[in-house]
Amino acid sequence: MRIILMGPPGAGKGTQARRLSESTGMKHLSTGDLLRAEVTAGSELGLLAKGFMDRGEYVPDSHIISMIHKSIADPAGVLLDGFPRTVVQAESLDESLENAGLGIDKVVHFAVDTDELVNRLSSRAVCSDCQTPYNLVSDAPSKEGVCDKCGGLVIVREDDKPEAIKTRMCVYEEQTAPVLDYYRSRGEVSEIIATGTPDSVFEKLSQAIGSGV
Ligand SMILES: [Zn+2]
């Protein structure tokens, strides 16, 4: 089985993918993890990729694609997380699957309510000294703005502020809408509403792929 998981940053897709991989034995292919592994291994691809990442740039499609192609035919099945991100990547993926006599079984789209996502992410805070994470709603430091562990300043990261989250969501939607349409036109997309507890999202995900795990 080859499944593509799509969803905006913060939708919990990575966590769910790891869990599904553990319960089914399918290989979790996260482009972020794969890139880091290539960099650590010091491979030719890793060295090339590192140059782009060090400059804060996206690693080009061709590098990502050749990395994914190495693992796509894994007999245990594959969960693609964070790929394809563009229609060019989706077409290239189809081509390499076709060459291997394989296909995509399902595309699961994690749909989230923007307001809900903003509420959830913007309650995240962290100690600027010891990096202890806090949640300003459910797990706030006992003295406002002061870390319980080290007395450091507890801050909300720029990335977690509502405006930054909304911008990320817009960029994500602009980028991925054409990819979703690409798969929708072939009737391969299952939508799940990715709100609620991680357990309830996992249940919806399992139902969507029909694994009954
Ligand atoms: Zn601290």
CSV table of C-alpha atoms and ligand atoms in Angstrom, one decimal:
chain,number,residue,atom,x,y,z
A,1,MET,CA,0.0,0.0,0.0
A,2,ARG,CA,1.2,3.5,-0.8
A,3,ILE,CA,-0.6,6.4,1.0
A,4,ILE,CA,0.0,10.1,0.7
A,5,LEU,CA,-0.8,12.2,3.7
A,6,MET,CA,-1.5,15.9,3.1
A,7,GLY,CA,-2.3,18.6,5.6
A,8,PRO,CA,-1.2,22.1,6.7
A,9,PRO,CA,1.6,22.5,9.2
A,10,GLY,CA,0.3,22.1,12.7
A,11,ALA,CA,-2.5,19.7,11.7
A,12,GLY,CA,-0.8,16.8,13.5
A,13,LYS,CA,0.0,14.9,10.3
A,14,GLY,CA,3.5,13.9,11.3
A,15,THR,CA,2.4,12.5,14.7
A,16,GLN,CA,-0.4,10.5,13.1
A,17,ALA,CA,2.0,9.2,10.3
A,18,ARG,CA,4.4,7.9,12.9
A,19,ARG,CA,1.6,6.2,14.8
A,20,LEU,CA,0.2,4.6,11.7
A,21,SER,CA,3.7,3.5,10.7
A,22,GLU,CA,4.1,1.8,14.1
A,23,SER,CA,0.8,0.0,14.0
A,24,THR,CA,0.9,-1.1,10.3
A,25,GLY,CA,4.7,-1.6,9.7
A,26,MET,CA,4.5,0.7,6.7
A,27,LYS,CA,7.5,2.8,6.1
A,28,HIS,CA,7.1,6.5,7.1
A,29,LEU,CA,8.7,8.7,4.4
A,30,SER,CA,9.0,12.2,5.7
A,31,THR,CA,11.0,14.4,3.3
A,32,GLY,CA,12.3,16.4,6.4
A,33,ASP,CA,13.5,13.2,8.1
A,34,LEU,CA,14.9,11.7,4.9
A,35,LEU,CA,16.9,14.9,4.2
A,36,ARG,CA,18.3,15.0,7.7
A,37,ALA,CA,19.3,11.3,7.4
A,38,GLU,CA,21.1,12.0,4.1
A,39,VAL,CA,22.9,15.0,5.6
A,40,THR,CA,24.0,12.9,8.7
A,41,ALA,CA,25.2,10.1,6.4
A,42,GLY,CA,27.2,12.6,4.5
A,43,SER,CA,25.9,11.3,1.1
A,44,GLU,CA,26.4,13.2,-2.1
A,45,LEU,CA,22.7,14.1,-2.0
A,46,GLY,CA,23.0,15.1,1.7
A,47,LEU,CA,25.9,17.4,1.0
A,48,LEU,CA,24.0,19.1,-1.9
A,49,ALA,CA,20.8,19.4,0.2
A,50,LYS,CA,22.7,20.8,3.2
A,51,GLY,CA,23.9,23.7,1.1
A,52,PHE,CA,20.4,24.7,0.3
A,53,MET,CA,19.2,24.2,3.9
A,54,ASP,CA,22.1,26.2,5.4
A,55,ARG,CA,21.0,29.1,3.1
A,56,GLY,CA,17.4,28.7,4.3
A,57,GLU,CA,16.3,27.7,0.9
A,58,TYR,CA,14.0,24.9,-0.3
A,59,VAL,CA,15.9,21.9,-1.5
A,60,PRO,CA,15.1,21.6,-5.3
A,61,ASP,CA,12.5,19.1,-6.6
A,62,SER,CA,15.0,17.0,-8.4
A,63,HIS,CA,16.9,16.2,-5.1
A,64,ILE,CA,13.7,15.5,-3.2
A,65,ILE,CA,12.4,13.3,-6.0
A,66,SER,CA,15.6,11.2,-6.3
A,67,MET,CA,15.5,10.7,-2.5
A,68,ILE,CA,11.9,9.5,-2.5
A,69,HIS,CA,12.4,7.3,-5.5
A,70,LYS,CA,14.9,5.2,-3.6
A,71,SER,CA,12.3,4.1,-1.1
A,72,ILE,CA,9.0,4.2,-2.9
A,73,ALA,CA,8.8,0.5,-3.8
A,74,ASP,CA,9.4,-0.7,-0.2
A,75,PRO,CA,7.4,-3.9,0.1
A,76,ALA,CA,6.2,-3.0,3.6
A,77,GLY,CA,4.2,-0.2,2.1
A,78,VAL,CA,4.9,3.5,2.2
A,79,LEU,CA,3.4,6.5,4.0
A,80,LEU,CA,4.4,9.7,2.2
A,81,ASP,CA,4.4,12.7,4.5
A,82,GLY,CA,5.2,16.2,3.1
A,83,PHE,CA,5.6,14.9,-0.5
A,84,PRO,CA,4.4,15.6,-3.2
A,85,ARG,CA,4.3,19.3,-2.4
A,86,THR,CA,3.9,20.4,-6.1
A,87,VAL,CA,2.2,19.1,-9.2
A,88,VAL,CA,5.7,18.6,-10.8
A,89,GLN,CA,6.5,16.3,-7.8
A,90,ALA,CA,3.2,14.5,-8.1
A,91,GLU,CA,3.8,13.8,-11.8
A,92,SER,CA,7.3,12.6,-11.3
A,93,LEU,CA,6.1,10.3,-8.5
A,94,ASP,CA,3.4,8.8,-10.9
A,95,GLU,CA,6.1,8.3,-13.4
A,96,SER,CA,8.4,6.4,-11.1
A,97,LEU,CA,5.6,4.4,-9.6
A,98,GLU,CA,4.4,3.4,-13.1
A,99,ASN,CA,7.9,2.3,-14.0
A,100,ALA,CA,7.9,0.0,-11.0
A,101,GLY,CA,4.4,-1.3,-11.8
A,102,LEU,CA,2.9,0.4,-8.7
A,103,GLY,CA,0.4,3.1,-7.9
A,104,ILE,CA,-1.0,5.3,-5.1
A,105,ASP,CA,-3.7,3.6,-3.1
A,106,LYS,CA,-5.0,6.6,-1.3
A,107,VAL,CA,-4.5,10.3,-0.6
A,108,VAL,CA,-5.7,11.4,2.8
A,109,HIS,CA,-6.2,15.1,3.3
A,110,PHE,CA,-6.1,16.5,6.9
A,111,ALA,CA,-8.6,19.3,6.8
A,112,VAL,CA,-8.4,21.8,9.6
A,113,ASP,CA,-10.4,24.8,10.6
A,114,THR,CA,-8.0,27.8,10.4
A,115,ASP,CA,-9.4,29.5,13.5
A,116,GLU,CA,-9.2,26.3,15.5
A,117,LEU,CA,-5.6,25.8,14.3
A,118,VAL,CA,-4.6,29.4,15.2
A,119,ASN,CA,-6.2,29.0,18.7
A,120,ARG,CA,-4.3,25.7,19.3
A,121,LEU,CA,-0.9,26.8,17.9
A,122,SER,CA,-0.9,30.3,19.4
A,123,SER,CA,-1.3,28.9,22.9
A,124,ARG,CA,2.1,27.3,22.6
A,125,ALA,CA,4.9,28.9,24.5
A,126,VAL,CA,8.4,28.0,25.4
A,127,CYS,CA,11.1,29.1,27.9
A,128,SER,CA,13.6,31.2,26.1
A,129,ASP,CA,16.4,29.8,28.4
A,130,CYS,CA,15.8,26.1,29.0
A,131,GLN,CA,13.4,25.5,26.1
A,132,THR,CA,10.7,23.8,28.3
A,133,PRO,CA,7.5,23.9,26.4
A,134,TYR,CA,4.3,25.3,27.9
A,135,ASN,CA,0.7,25.6,26.8
A,136,LEU,CA,-0.8,28.9,27.9
A,137,VAL,CA,-4.3,27.4,28.1
A,138,SER,CA,-3.8,23.9,29.6
A,139,ASP,CA,-0.3,24.0,31.0
A,140,ALA,CA,0.7,27.6,31.8
A,141,PRO,CA,3.7,28.4,34.0
A,142,SER,CA,2.5,29.1,37.6
A,143,LYS,CA,3.8,32.7,37.4
A,144,GLU,CA,2.8,34.4,34.2
A,145,GLY,CA,5.8,34.6,31.8
A,146,VAL,CA,8.2,32.9,34.1
A,147,CYS,CA,9.6,29.4,33.6
A,148,ASP,CA,8.7,27.0,36.5
A,149,LYS,CA,12.0,25.2,36.0
A,150,CYS,CA,14.7,27.9,35.6
A,151,GLY,CA,13.0,31.2,36.1
A,152,GLY,CA,13.7,32.2,32.5
A,153,LEU,CA,11.4,34.2,30.3
A,154,VAL,CA,8.5,32.2,28.8
A,155,ILE,CA,7.7,33.5,25.2
A,156,VAL,CA,5.5,32.7,22.3
A,157,ARG,CA,7.7,32.1,19.3
A,158,GLU,CA,7.3,34.4,16.3
A,159,ASP,CA,6.2,31.3,14.3
A,160,ASP,CA,3.4,30.6,16.6
A,161,LYS,CA,1.8,34.1,16.6
A,162,PRO,CA,-1.6,34.2,14.9
A,163,GLU,CA,-0.4,36.3,11.9
A,164,ALA,CA,2.5,34.0,11.2
A,165,ILE,CA,0.2,30.9,11.4
A,166,LYS,CA,-2.3,32.5,9.0
A,167,THR,CA,0.4,33.3,6.5
A,168,ARG,CA,1.7,29.7,6.7
A,169,MET,CA,-1.8,28.4,6.1
A,170,CYS,CA,-2.2,30.7,3.0
A,171,VAL,CA,1.1,29.6,1.6
A,172,TYR,CA,0.3,26.0,2.2
A,173,GLU,CA,-3.1,26.3,0.5
A,174,GLU,CA,-1.8,28.1,-2.5
A,175,GLN,CA,0.9,25.5,-2.9
A,176,THR,CA,-1.1,22.4,-2.3
A,177,ALA,CA,-4.5,23.2,-3.8
A,178,PRO,CA,-3.3,22.2,-7.3
A,179,VAL,CA,-1.8,19.0,-5.9
A,180,LEU,CA,-5.1,18.1,-4.2
A,181,ASP,CA,-7.0,18.8,-7.4
A,182,TYR,CA,-4.6,16.6,-9.3
A,183,TYR,CA,-5.5,13.6,-7.1
A,184,ARG,CA,-9.2,14.6,-6.7
A,185,SER,CA,-9.7,14.5,-10.4
A,186,ARG,CA,-8.8,10.8,-10.2
A,187,GLY,CA,-11.0,10.2,-7.2
A,188,GLU,CA,-8.2,9.2,-4.8
A,189,VAL,CA,-8.7,11.8,-2.0
A,190,SER,CA,-10.3,11.0,1.4
A,191,GLU,CA,-10.9,14.0,3.5
A,192,ILE,CA,-10.7,13.7,7.3
A,193,ILE,CA,-11.5,16.5,9.7
A,194,ALA,CA,-8.3,16.7,11.8
A,195,THR,CA,-9.8,18.3,14.9
A,196,GLY,CA,-10.3,16.6,18.2
A,197,THR,CA,-8.0,14.4,20.3
A,198,PRO,CA,-5.1,12.6,18.6
A,199,ASP,CA,-6.9,9.3,19.3
A,200,SER,CA,-10.1,10.4,17.5
A,201,VAL,CA,-8.1,11.7,14.5
A,202,PHE,CA,-6.2,8.4,14.4
A,203,GLU,CA,-9.5,6.5,14.3
A,204,LYS,CA,-10.7,8.6,11.4
A,205,LEU,CA,-7.4,8.1,9.6
A,206,SER,CA,-7.6,4.3,10.1
A,207,GLN,CA,-11.1,4.3,8.7
A,208,ALA,CA,-10.1,6.5,5.7
A,209,ILE,CA,-7.4,4.0,4.7
A,210,GLY,CA,-9.6,1.0,5.5
A,211,SER,CA,-6.8,-0.7,7.6
A,212,GLY,CA,-9.0,-1.3,10.6
A,213,VAL,CA,-6.0,-0.8,12.8
B,1,ZN,ZN,13.3,27.6,31.7
